[in-house]
């Protein structure tokens, strides 16, 4: 479903709903995930957190009939169709949700889990195998590919008029510790937590990375990574550690053939359609014909519209809807897949194991 183009249903308007349990009553889920259920076919049966008070408070707040401190007991008693997992990190830096998701899949429950899906390629492969063996779906919260602006950019770059997407630039503020520290997963929590965001955009728009190399600056830990995609296109990931706290975080540009598309700050989308540059030295106006003029979209922030809520324009409702609709249709999710997470985990591992200035092979051509 193209949520940005269709009418959104409210939870109580659905006839068929997915019976759901939720593991994790933390900050992010309170702000951004439980609230999406207002607009999705979700019947929230129970909530679990090791903190009993929070589990009870969230159950009351979001309308679950039961709450638990032991997720195994919850899954056994409630027998949900699907479980949402929004937990945190083990003391060794591994992702708590990875282990819980494996167990849930093996118990025959569909899984929606927040990113990061896992801290290694091997762990994502284990999830893929468990999903195949159990016939249950697992999807990660790769919200960036559900941003209306990013989904529209994908539609634009896939159109014949755009030409072959030839290069991409992605900016995201993220620091990376120096190479000698990267064998210790505990020092990489921030990178692991965030690499899934730009990584998801890169994979979604350009496909698999073939090779990459990067340079890192020692002042903030910022870096610039150059990538060659398997399809021959090239890209740059600029991890802009050191930017101001008052600055927008992200910028994206994809270049085609005579056309390019830019997404600023996650919401402002400009499509520079294929147009000739006005005659050099002789053009009094920069305004090209209407038929080829740039197209620009940005939200208005005046009306009490759904699209003005961050749970819509940051992709949270669209991703949860996609998961629920996939389950109800008996079809595996097409976005936020474990295969996408696998490609991001490969990039993360390349940063862990590749010194600056050296070329890493992510996928053989
Ligand atoms: N996509 C996004 O925009 C976004 C934004 C923020 C955070 N996140 C992700 O969300 C996740 C959670 O972040 P947070 O800030 O809410 O963390 P948090 O620490 O506030 O919440 C995690 C909760 O999980 C509970 N928990 C952990 N293990 C459990 C277990 N075995 N059983 C039951 N409960 C358990 C903890 O008690 C805690 O209440 C992280 O994976 C983070 O990367 C995503």
mmCIF file of C-alpha atoms and ligand atoms in Angstrom:
data_model
loop_
_atom_site.group_PDB
_atom_site.id
_atom_site.type_symbol
_atom_site.label_atom_id
_atom_site.label_comp_id
_atom_site.label_asym_id
_atom_site.label_seq_id
_atom_site.Cartn_x
_atom_site.Cartn_y
_atom_site.Cartn_z
ATOM 1 C CA UNK A 1 0.000 0.000 0.000
ATOM 2 C CA UNK A 2 1.222 3.462 -0.901
ATOM 3 C CA UNK A 3 0.250 5.081 2.368
ATOM 4 C CA UNK A 4 1.135 8.562 1.132
ATOM 5 C CA UNK A 5 -1.351 8.297 -1.738
ATOM 6 C CA UNK A 6 -4.229 6.422 -0.164
ATOM 7 C CA UNK A 7 -6.661 7.118 2.621
ATOM 8 C CA UNK A 8 -5.422 6.064 6.021
ATOM 9 C CA UNK A 9 -7.784 3.938 8.087
ATOM 10 C CA UNK A 10 -8.066 4.333 11.833
ATOM 11 C CA UNK A 11 -7.442 1.232 13.941
ATOM 12 C CA UNK A 12 -11.084 0.736 14.921
ATOM 13 C CA UNK A 13 -12.164 0.794 11.274
ATOM 14 C CA UNK A 14 -10.350 -2.454 10.422
ATOM 15 C CA UNK A 15 -12.338 -5.703 10.362
ATOM 16 C CA UNK A 16 -9.262 -7.942 10.292
ATOM 17 C CA UNK A 17 -6.405 -7.259 12.662
ATOM 18 C CA UNK A 18 -3.090 -8.889 13.522
ATOM 19 C CA UNK A 19 -2.911 -10.154 17.106
ATOM 20 C CA UNK A 20 0.256 -8.546 18.438
ATOM 21 C CA UNK A 21 2.477 -8.738 21.519
ATOM 22 C CA UNK A 22 5.093 -6.067 22.183
ATOM 23 C CA UNK A 23 8.487 -6.546 23.867
ATOM 24 C CA UNK A 24 10.019 -3.341 25.210
ATOM 25 C CA UNK A 25 8.514 -0.379 27.014
ATOM 26 C CA UNK A 26 11.268 2.153 26.425
ATOM 27 C CA UNK A 27 11.549 5.723 25.234
ATOM 28 C CA UNK A 28 11.549 5.254 21.463
ATOM 29 C CA UNK A 29 8.656 2.830 21.408
ATOM 30 C CA UNK A 30 6.558 5.179 23.584
ATOM 31 C CA UNK A 31 7.191 8.125 21.283
ATOM 32 C CA UNK A 32 7.165 6.499 17.878
ATOM 33 C CA UNK A 33 6.028 2.873 17.636
ATOM 34 C CA UNK A 34 3.042 2.236 19.948
ATOM 35 C CA UNK A 35 1.348 5.402 18.586
ATOM 36 C CA UNK A 36 1.441 3.974 15.026
ATOM 37 C CA UNK A 37 -1.073 1.327 16.093
ATOM 38 C CA UNK A 38 -3.779 4.007 15.937
ATOM 39 C CA UNK A 39 -3.485 3.729 12.158
ATOM 40 C CA UNK A 40 -2.754 0.029 11.616
ATOM 41 C CA UNK A 41 -4.700 -3.257 11.808
ATOM 42 C CA UNK A 42 -3.218 -4.148 15.190
ATOM 43 C CA UNK A 43 -4.914 -5.851 18.109
ATOM 44 C CA UNK A 44 -2.409 -5.213 20.913
ATOM 45 C CA UNK A 45 -2.865 -8.167 23.251
ATOM 46 C CA UNK A 46 0.025 -7.779 25.690
ATOM 47 C CA UNK A 47 3.184 -5.862 26.522
ATOM 48 C CA UNK A 48 6.354 -7.117 28.154
ATOM 49 C CA UNK A 49 9.221 -5.281 29.794
ATOM 50 C CA UNK A 50 11.655 -6.497 32.439
ATOM 51 C CA UNK A 51 10.551 -3.380 34.284
ATOM 52 C CA UNK A 52 7.095 -4.436 35.559
ATOM 53 C CA UNK A 53 5.935 -0.905 36.353
ATOM 54 C CA UNK A 54 6.627 0.300 32.848
ATOM 55 C CA UNK A 55 5.021 -2.753 31.282
ATOM 56 C CA UNK A 56 1.883 -2.038 33.329
ATOM 57 C CA UNK A 57 1.923 1.693 32.536
ATOM 58 C CA UNK A 58 2.348 1.079 28.801
ATOM 59 C CA UNK A 59 -0.390 -1.561 28.798
ATOM 60 C CA UNK A 60 -2.754 0.945 30.365
ATOM 61 C CA UNK A 61 -1.634 3.772 28.076
ATOM 62 C CA UNK A 62 -1.868 1.831 24.812
ATOM 63 C CA UNK A 63 -4.781 -0.452 25.575
ATOM 64 C CA UNK A 64 -3.156 -3.886 25.972
ATOM 65 C CA UNK A 65 -5.160 -6.304 28.081
ATOM 66 C CA UNK A 66 -2.156 -7.927 29.764
ATOM 67 C CA UNK A 67 1.428 -7.209 30.730
ATOM 68 C CA UNK A 68 4.409 -9.405 31.549
ATOM 69 C CA UNK A 69 8.036 -9.274 32.630
ATOM 70 C CA UNK A 70 8.991 -12.528 30.860
ATOM 71 C CA UNK A 71 8.528 -12.511 27.093
ATOM 72 C CA UNK A 72 8.667 -16.311 26.826
ATOM 73 C CA UNK A 73 5.721 -16.594 29.183
ATOM 74 C CA UNK A 74 3.901 -13.885 27.229
ATOM 75 C CA UNK A 75 4.406 -15.585 23.854
ATOM 76 C CA UNK A 76 3.381 -18.957 25.285
ATOM 77 C CA UNK A 77 0.222 -17.678 26.956
ATOM 78 C CA UNK A 78 -0.915 -15.114 24.387
ATOM 79 C CA UNK A 79 -0.024 -17.028 21.201
ATOM 80 C CA UNK A 80 0.146 -13.854 19.059
ATOM 81 C CA UNK A 81 0.412 -13.754 15.253
ATOM 82 C CA UNK A 82 3.264 -11.278 15.517
ATOM 83 C CA UNK A 83 5.603 -9.680 18.001
ATOM 84 C CA UNK A 84 7.115 -6.209 17.973
ATOM 85 C CA UNK A 85 10.576 -6.029 19.547
ATOM 86 C CA UNK A 86 11.983 -2.648 20.561
ATOM 87 C CA UNK A 87 14.707 -3.387 23.089
ATOM 88 C CA UNK A 88 18.301 -2.264 23.523
ATOM 89 C CA UNK A 89 21.877 -3.638 23.765
ATOM 90 C CA UNK A 90 23.554 -6.432 25.739
ATOM 91 C CA UNK A 91 26.503 -5.368 27.916
ATOM 92 C CA UNK A 92 28.882 -6.804 25.273
ATOM 93 C CA UNK A 93 27.388 -4.472 22.650
ATOM 94 C CA UNK A 94 25.288 -7.106 20.866
ATOM 95 C CA UNK A 95 21.697 -6.328 19.950
ATOM 96 C CA UNK A 96 19.110 -7.725 22.392
ATOM 97 C CA UNK A 97 16.407 -7.904 19.730
ATOM 98 C CA UNK A 98 18.431 -10.312 17.571
ATOM 99 C CA UNK A 99 18.249 -13.142 20.112
ATOM 100 C CA UNK A 100 14.597 -12.465 20.956
ATOM 101 C CA UNK A 101 13.661 -12.384 17.255
ATOM 102 C CA UNK A 102 15.371 -15.741 16.667
ATOM 103 C CA UNK A 103 13.394 -17.294 19.501
ATOM 104 C CA UNK A 104 10.126 -15.774 18.333
ATOM 105 C CA UNK A 105 10.592 -16.973 14.741
ATOM 106 C CA UNK A 106 11.391 -20.471 15.975
ATOM 107 C CA UNK A 107 8.231 -20.320 18.110
ATOM 108 C CA UNK A 108 6.220 -19.617 14.944
ATOM 109 C CA UNK A 109 5.600 -15.883 15.453
ATOM 110 C CA UNK A 110 6.085 -13.163 12.804
ATOM 111 C CA UNK A 111 8.606 -10.540 13.918
ATOM 112 C CA UNK A 112 8.836 -6.785 13.534
ATOM 113 C CA UNK A 113 12.032 -5.556 15.147
ATOM 114 C CA UNK A 114 13.604 -2.130 15.437
ATOM 115 C CA UNK A 115 16.906 -1.588 13.760
ATOM 116 C CA UNK A 116 19.734 -2.451 14.303
ATOM 117 C CA UNK A 117 18.684 -5.925 13.226
ATOM 118 C CA UNK A 118 21.959 -7.431 14.404
ATOM 119 C CA UNK A 119 25.590 -6.593 15.038
ATOM 120 C CA UNK A 120 27.049 -9.024 12.487
ATOM 121 C CA UNK A 121 26.484 -10.559 9.080
ATOM 122 C CA UNK A 122 26.380 -14.015 10.670
ATOM 123 C CA UNK A 123 23.533 -13.048 13.003
ATOM 124 C CA UNK A 124 21.432 -11.633 10.156
ATOM 125 C CA UNK A 125 22.028 -14.858 8.239
ATOM 126 C CA UNK A 126 20.789 -16.822 11.265
ATOM 127 C CA UNK A 127 17.598 -14.735 11.242
ATOM 128 C CA UNK A 128 17.134 -15.338 7.512
ATOM 129 C CA UNK A 129 17.492 -19.068 8.075
ATOM 130 C CA UNK A 130 15.092 -19.088 11.042
ATOM 131 C CA UNK A 131 12.549 -17.125 9.005
ATOM 132 C CA UNK A 132 12.827 -19.586 6.097
ATOM 133 C CA UNK A 133 12.586 -22.660 8.328
ATOM 134 C CA UNK A 134 9.590 -21.407 10.292
ATOM 135 C CA UNK A 135 7.798 -19.817 7.344
ATOM 136 C CA UNK A 136 7.376 -16.670 9.457
ATOM 137 C CA UNK A 137 8.271 -13.161 8.321
ATOM 138 C CA UNK A 138 10.815 -10.911 9.975
ATOM 139 C CA UNK A 139 11.007 -7.250 9.147
ATOM 140 C CA UNK A 140 13.215 -4.491 10.551
ATOM 141 C CA UNK A 141 12.299 -0.888 11.208
ATOM 142 C CA UNK A 142 14.293 0.537 8.307
ATOM 143 C CA UNK A 143 12.165 3.659 8.514
ATOM 144 C CA UNK A 144 14.161 5.674 5.988
ATOM 145 C CA UNK A 145 12.904 3.616 3.057
ATOM 146 C CA UNK A 146 9.362 4.374 4.218
ATOM 147 C CA UNK A 147 9.835 8.154 4.353
ATOM 148 C CA UNK A 148 7.341 9.491 1.792
ATOM 149 C CA UNK A 149 10.136 11.686 0.345
ATOM 150 C CA UNK A 150 12.585 8.779 -0.007
ATOM 151 C CA UNK A 151 9.922 6.462 -1.464
ATOM 152 C CA UNK A 152 9.067 9.206 -3.985
ATOM 153 C CA UNK A 153 12.770 9.660 -4.819
ATOM 154 C CA UNK A 154 12.919 5.911 -5.531
ATOM 155 C CA UNK A 155 9.896 6.189 -7.836
ATOM 156 C CA UNK A 156 11.531 9.128 -9.648
ATOM 157 C CA UNK A 157 14.911 7.463 -10.158
ATOM 158 C CA UNK A 158 13.188 4.298 -11.402
ATOM 159 C CA UNK A 159 11.371 6.174 -14.186
ATOM 160 C CA UNK A 160 12.747 5.987 -17.756
ATOM 161 C CA UNK A 161 12.920 9.823 -17.991
ATOM 162 C CA UNK A 162 15.443 9.943 -15.136
ATOM 163 C CA UNK A 163 17.937 7.671 -16.908
ATOM 164 C CA UNK A 164 20.152 5.170 -15.116
ATOM 165 C CA UNK A 165 20.897 6.319 -11.550
ATOM 166 C CA UNK A 166 24.619 6.923 -11.939
ATOM 167 C CA UNK A 167 25.759 8.408 -8.648
ATOM 168 C CA UNK A 168 24.469 9.101 -5.138
ATOM 169 C CA UNK A 169 25.468 11.336 -2.253
ATOM 170 C CA UNK A 170 24.167 10.636 1.251
ATOM 171 C CA UNK A 171 24.954 12.774 4.266
ATOM 172 C CA UNK A 172 24.352 11.652 7.836
ATOM 173 C CA UNK A 173 25.960 12.958 11.051
ATOM 174 C CA UNK A 174 27.767 10.060 12.662
ATOM 175 C CA UNK A 175 31.109 9.608 14.363
ATOM 176 C CA UNK A 176 33.289 6.519 14.001
ATOM 177 C CA UNK A 177 35.934 5.576 16.565
ATOM 178 C CA UNK A 178 39.499 5.134 15.380
ATOM 179 C CA UNK A 179 40.315 1.814 13.727
ATOM 180 C CA UNK A 180 42.170 0.286 16.708
ATOM 181 C CA UNK A 181 38.988 0.543 18.823
ATOM 182 C CA UNK A 182 36.606 -1.006 16.335
ATOM 183 C CA UNK A 183 37.272 -4.628 17.319
ATOM 184 C CA UNK A 184 35.438 -3.811 20.588
ATOM 185 C CA UNK A 185 31.720 -3.871 19.795
ATOM 186 C CA UNK A 186 30.932 -1.878 22.958
ATOM 187 C CA UNK A 187 32.715 1.137 21.444
ATOM 188 C CA UNK A 188 30.606 0.890 18.292
ATOM 189 C CA UNK A 189 27.097 1.153 19.748
ATOM 190 C CA UNK A 190 26.470 4.567 18.206
ATOM 191 C CA UNK A 191 27.769 3.556 14.767
ATOM 192 C CA UNK A 192 25.809 0.277 14.854
ATOM 193 C CA UNK A 193 22.694 2.108 16.003
ATOM 194 C CA UNK A 194 22.824 4.621 13.154
ATOM 195 C CA UNK A 195 24.547 2.989 10.190
ATOM 196 C CA UNK A 196 21.232 1.267 9.456
ATOM 197 C CA UNK A 197 19.707 4.637 8.503
ATOM 198 C CA UNK A 198 21.981 5.823 5.657
ATOM 199 C CA UNK A 199 22.763 2.169 4.868
ATOM 200 C CA UNK A 200 19.074 1.497 4.219
ATOM 201 C CA UNK A 201 18.766 4.488 1.864
ATOM 202 C CA UNK A 202 21.873 3.516 -0.103
ATOM 203 C CA UNK A 203 20.761 -0.087 -0.567
ATOM 204 C CA UNK A 204 17.180 0.859 -1.420
ATOM 205 C CA UNK A 205 18.122 3.405 -4.067
ATOM 206 C CA UNK A 206 21.269 1.934 -5.616
ATOM 207 C CA UNK A 207 21.357 -1.791 -4.856
ATOM 208 C CA UNK A 208 24.288 -3.784 -3.549
ATOM 209 C CA UNK A 209 27.681 -2.228 -2.912
ATOM 210 C CA UNK A 210 30.566 -3.961 -4.669
ATOM 211 C CA UNK A 211 33.569 -2.209 -3.153
ATOM 212 C CA UNK A 212 34.161 0.661 -0.741
ATOM 213 C CA UNK A 213 36.976 2.629 0.859
ATOM 214 C CA UNK A 214 36.913 5.565 3.232
ATOM 215 C CA UNK A 215 38.920 8.329 4.892
ATOM 216 C CA UNK A 216 38.311 9.403 8.493
ATOM 217 C CA UNK A 217 39.217 12.683 10.184
ATOM 218 C CA UNK A 218 40.600 12.519 13.748
ATOM 219 C CA UNK A 219 38.880 15.645 15.128
ATOM 220 C CA UNK A 220 35.250 14.454 15.332
ATOM 221 C CA UNK A 221 35.531 10.981 13.814
ATOM 222 C CA UNK A 222 33.724 12.095 10.652
ATOM 223 C CA UNK A 223 34.349 10.175 7.458
ATOM 224 C CA UNK A 224 33.850 10.082 3.719
ATOM 225 C CA UNK A 225 33.224 6.714 2.084
ATOM 226 C CA UNK A 226 33.395 6.070 -1.643
ATOM 227 C CA UNK A 227 31.384 3.197 -3.023
ATOM 228 C CA UNK A 228 31.191 1.358 -6.324
ATOM 229 C CA UNK A 229 27.895 -0.477 -6.729
ATOM 230 C CA UNK A 230 27.594 -3.841 -8.419
ATOM 231 C CA UNK A 231 25.594 -2.173 -11.198
ATOM 232 C CA UNK A 232 28.517 0.178 -11.986
ATOM 233 C CA UNK A 233 27.107 3.308 -10.305
ATOM 234 C CA UNK A 234 29.146 5.171 -7.697
ATOM 235 C CA UNK A 235 28.346 6.855 -4.392
ATOM 236 C CA UNK A 236 29.603 8.837 -1.437
ATOM 237 C CA UNK A 237 28.513 8.503 2.171
ATOM 238 C CA UNK A 238 29.498 11.601 4.128
ATOM 239 C CA UNK A 239 29.275 10.908 7.867
ATOM 240 C CA UNK A 240 29.298 14.490 9.094
ATOM 241 C CA UNK A 241 30.301 14.129 12.754
ATOM 242 C CA UNK A 242 30.904 17.650 14.086
ATOM 243 C CA UNK A 243 27.912 19.486 12.609
ATOM 244 C CA UNK A 244 25.894 21.869 14.752
ATOM 245 C CA UNK A 245 23.061 20.576 16.917
ATOM 246 C CA UNK A 246 20.869 23.170 15.249
ATOM 247 C CA UNK A 247 21.532 21.825 11.752
ATOM 248 C CA UNK A 248 19.331 19.524 9.715
ATOM 249 C CA UNK A 249 20.948 16.098 9.702
ATOM 250 C CA UNK A 250 20.455 14.679 6.269
ATOM 251 C CA UNK A 251 20.862 15.407 2.588
ATOM 252 C CA UNK A 252 20.472 13.064 -0.345
ATOM 253 C CA UNK A 253 21.139 13.504 -4.045
ATOM 254 C CA UNK A 254 20.851 10.978 -6.853
ATOM 255 C CA UNK A 255 22.034 11.814 -10.358
ATOM 256 C CA UNK A 256 20.588 10.145 -13.439
ATOM 257 C CA UNK A 257 21.131 11.145 -17.068
ATOM 258 C CA UNK A 258 20.278 14.823 -17.527
ATOM 259 C CA UNK A 259 18.215 14.746 -14.335
ATOM 260 C CA UNK A 260 18.759 14.682 -10.581
ATOM 261 C CA UNK A 261 16.725 14.482 -7.411
ATOM 262 C CA UNK A 262 17.507 16.039 -4.029
ATOM 263 C CA UNK A 263 15.967 15.330 -0.623
ATOM 264 C CA UNK A 264 16.786 17.872 2.080
ATOM 265 C CA UNK A 265 16.127 17.264 5.746
ATOM 266 C CA UNK A 266 14.059 14.160 5.016
ATOM 267 C CA UNK A 267 11.005 16.076 3.773
ATOM 268 C CA UNK A 268 11.909 18.602 1.063
ATOM 269 C CA UNK A 269 12.043 16.885 -2.298
ATOM 270 C CA UNK A 270 13.166 18.539 -5.524
ATOM 271 C CA UNK A 271 13.157 16.763 -8.846
ATOM 272 C CA UNK A 272 15.291 18.572 -11.434
ATOM 273 C CA UNK A 273 13.761 17.137 -14.561
ATOM 274 C CA UNK A 274 15.641 16.665 -17.813
ATOM 275 C CA UNK A 275 16.015 20.226 -19.146
ATOM 276 C CA UNK A 276 18.528 22.050 -21.319
ATOM 277 C CA UNK A 277 20.549 24.759 -19.614
ATOM 278 C CA UNK A 278 19.496 28.180 -20.992
ATOM 279 C CA UNK A 279 21.912 29.352 -23.736
ATOM 280 C CA UNK A 280 25.253 30.309 -22.155
ATOM 281 C CA UNK A 281 26.020 34.042 -22.256
ATOM 282 C CA UNK A 282 22.731 34.901 -23.974
ATOM 283 C CA UNK A 283 19.929 33.939 -21.596
ATOM 284 C CA UNK A 284 18.252 36.700 -19.647
ATOM 285 C CA UNK A 285 16.195 34.251 -17.608
ATOM 286 C CA UNK A 286 16.993 31.110 -15.679
ATOM 287 C CA UNK A 287 13.365 30.022 -15.834
ATOM 288 C CA UNK A 288 13.019 26.961 -18.032
ATOM 289 C CA UNK A 289 9.766 25.926 -19.722
ATOM 290 C CA UNK A 290 7.015 24.694 -17.441
ATOM 291 C CA UNK A 291 7.069 21.216 -19.011
ATOM 292 C CA UNK A 292 10.639 20.609 -17.834
ATOM 293 C CA UNK A 293 10.730 22.869 -14.776
ATOM 294 C CA UNK A 294 11.868 21.391 -11.438
ATOM 295 C CA UNK A 295 9.187 19.823 -9.269
ATOM 296 C CA UNK A 296 9.325 20.621 -5.578
ATOM 297 C CA UNK A 297 7.391 19.191 -2.646
ATOM 298 C CA UNK A 298 7.443 20.072 1.032
ATOM 299 C CA UNK A 299 4.790 19.638 3.716
ATOM 300 C CA UNK A 300 2.682 22.468 5.062
ATOM 301 C CA UNK A 301 2.678 22.628 8.836
ATOM 302 C CA UNK A 302 -0.594 24.460 9.351
ATOM 303 C CA UNK A 303 -3.312 21.854 9.272
ATOM 304 C CA UNK A 304 -3.978 19.024 11.706
ATOM 305 C CA UNK A 305 -3.159 16.483 9.018
ATOM 306 C CA UNK A 306 -1.722 12.990 9.439
ATOM 307 C CA UNK A 307 1.155 13.774 7.074
ATOM 308 C CA UNK A 308 2.326 16.472 9.512
ATOM 309 C CA UNK A 309 2.885 13.930 12.273
ATOM 310 C CA UNK A 310 6.408 12.612 12.515
ATOM 311 C CA UNK A 311 5.035 9.069 12.764
ATOM 312 C CA UNK A 312 3.980 9.527 9.114
ATOM 313 C CA UNK A 313 6.721 11.612 7.484
ATOM 314 C CA UNK A 314 9.456 9.667 9.314
ATOM 315 C CA UNK A 315 8.056 6.417 7.972
ATOM 316 C CA UNK A 316 6.887 4.777 11.222
ATOM 317 C CA UNK A 317 3.218 4.290 10.317
ATOM 318 C CA UNK A 318 4.044 3.237 6.736
ATOM 319 C CA UNK A 319 6.528 0.589 7.947
ATOM 320 C CA UNK A 320 4.159 -0.841 10.555
ATOM 321 C CA UNK A 321 1.310 -0.865 8.028
ATOM 322 C CA UNK A 322 3.496 -2.659 5.509
ATOM 323 C CA UNK A 323 4.311 -5.346 8.074
ATOM 324 C CA UNK A 324 0.685 -5.858 9.131
ATOM 325 C CA UNK A 325 -0.634 -5.852 5.579
ATOM 326 C CA UNK A 326 2.034 -8.396 4.573
ATOM 327 C CA UNK A 327 0.917 -10.722 7.362
ATOM 328 C CA UNK A 328 -2.762 -10.334 6.531
ATOM 329 C CA UNK A 329 -2.013 -11.019 2.848
ATOM 330 C CA UNK A 330 0.292 -13.953 3.653
ATOM 331 C CA UNK A 331 3.036 -12.320 1.558
ATOM 332 C CA UNK A 332 6.564 -11.564 2.794
ATOM 333 C CA UNK A 333 7.337 -7.862 3.322
ATOM 334 C CA UNK A 334 8.997 -6.208 0.337
ATOM 335 C CA UNK A 335 10.755 -3.449 2.292
ATOM 336 C CA UNK A 336 12.648 -3.526 5.580
ATOM 337 C CA UNK A 337 13.609 -7.104 4.716
ATOM 338 C CA UNK A 338 16.328 -9.185 6.336
ATOM 339 C CA UNK A 339 18.127 -9.179 2.966
ATOM 340 C CA UNK A 340 18.371 -5.376 3.211
ATOM 341 C CA UNK A 341 19.659 -5.681 6.776
ATOM 342 C CA UNK A 342 22.255 -8.175 5.549
ATOM 343 C CA UNK A 343 23.699 -5.592 3.143
ATOM 344 C CA UNK A 344 23.859 -2.984 5.915
ATOM 345 C CA UNK A 345 25.549 -5.479 8.258
ATOM 346 C CA UNK A 346 28.164 -6.087 5.537
ATOM 347 C CA UNK A 347 28.889 -2.350 5.410
ATOM 348 C CA UNK A 348 29.139 -2.200 9.215
ATOM 349 C CA UNK A 349 31.572 -5.138 9.249
ATOM 350 C CA UNK A 350 33.637 -3.517 6.505
ATOM 351 C CA UNK A 351 34.116 -0.452 8.733
ATOM 352 C CA UNK A 352 35.152 -2.752 11.582
ATOM 353 C CA UNK A 353 37.721 -4.695 9.588
ATOM 354 C CA UNK A 354 39.039 -2.299 6.928
ATOM 355 C CA UNK A 355 41.675 0.325 7.726
ATOM 356 C CA UNK A 356 41.282 3.796 6.203
ATOM 357 C CA UNK A 357 42.357 4.129 2.596
ATOM 358 C CA UNK A 358 42.045 0.406 1.861
ATOM 359 C CA UNK A 359 39.516 -1.051 -0.537
ATOM 360 C CA UNK A 360 37.022 -3.530 0.926
ATOM 361 C CA UNK A 361 35.014 -5.962 -1.159
ATOM 362 C CA UNK A 362 31.423 -5.974 0.140
ATOM 363 C CA UNK A 363 29.955 -8.143 -2.649
ATOM 364 C CA UNK A 364 31.852 -9.924 -5.409
ATOM 365 C CA UNK A 365 30.957 -8.588 -8.858
HETATM 366 N N1 LIG B 1 14.137 4.071 14.157
HETATM 367 C C1 LIG B 1 14.318 5.057 14.980
HETATM 368 O O1 LIG B 1 14.045 6.200 14.641
HETATM 369 C C2 LIG B 1 14.844 4.820 16.350
HETATM 370 C C3 LIG B 1 14.968 5.887 17.258
HETATM 371 C C4 LIG B 1 15.397 5.622 18.558
HETATM 372 C C5 LIG B 1 15.703 4.319 18.926
HETATM 373 N N2 LIG B 1 15.581 3.312 18.004
HETATM 374 C C6 LIG B 1 15.903 1.925 18.370
HETATM 375 O O2 LIG B 1 14.930 1.494 19.308
HETATM 376 C C7 LIG B 1 15.490 0.591 20.231
HETATM 377 C C8 LIG B 1 15.131 0.992 21.642
HETATM 378 O O3 LIG B 1 15.556 2.287 21.908
HETATM 379 P P1 LIG B 1 15.074 3.038 23.226
HETATM 380 O O4 LIG B 1 15.746 4.355 23.224
HETATM 381 O O5 LIG B 1 13.604 2.998 23.353
HETATM 382 O O6 LIG B 1 15.719 2.105 24.352
HETATM 383 P P2 LIG B 1 15.252 1.945 25.874
HETATM 384 O O7 LIG B 1 16.449 1.433 26.600
HETATM 385 O O8 LIG B 1 14.574 3.190 26.340
HETATM 386 O O9 LIG B 1 14.130 0.817 25.811
HETATM 387 C C9 LIG B 1 14.385 -0.533 25.715
HETATM 388 C C10 LIG B 1 13.418 -1.267 26.635
HETATM 389 O O10 LIG B 1 13.527 -2.660 26.381
HETATM 390 C C11 LIG B 1 13.415 -3.340 27.627
HETATM 391 N N3 LIG B 1 13.997 -4.680 27.503
HETATM 392 C C12 LIG B 1 15.272 -5.009 27.204
HETATM 393 N N4 LIG B 1 15.416 -6.344 27.187
HETATM 394 C C13 LIG B 1 14.200 -6.875 27.452
HETATM 395 C C14 LIG B 1 13.711 -8.191 27.593
HETATM 396 N N5 LIG B 1 14.507 -9.244 27.410
HETATM 397 N N6 LIG B 1 12.416 -8.371 27.877
HETATM 398 C C15 LIG B 1 11.594 -7.321 28.060
HETATM 399 N N7 LIG B 1 12.003 -6.041 27.955
HETATM 400 C C16 LIG B 1 13.290 -5.813 27.658
HETATM 401 C C17 LIG B 1 14.169 -2.441 28.599
HETATM 402 O O11 LIG B 1 13.818 -2.723 29.940
HETATM 403 C C18 LIG B 1 13.727 -1.050 28.127
HETATM 404 O O12 LIG B 1 12.560 -0.602 28.791
HETATM 405 C C19 LIG B 1 16.966 0.528 19.889
HETATM 406 O O13 LIG B 1 17.158 -0.611 19.074
HETATM 407 C C20 LIG B 1 17.221 1.770 19.058
HETATM 408 O O14 LIG B 1 18.227 1.588 18.089
HETATM 409 C C21 LIG B 1 15.155 3.541 16.741
#
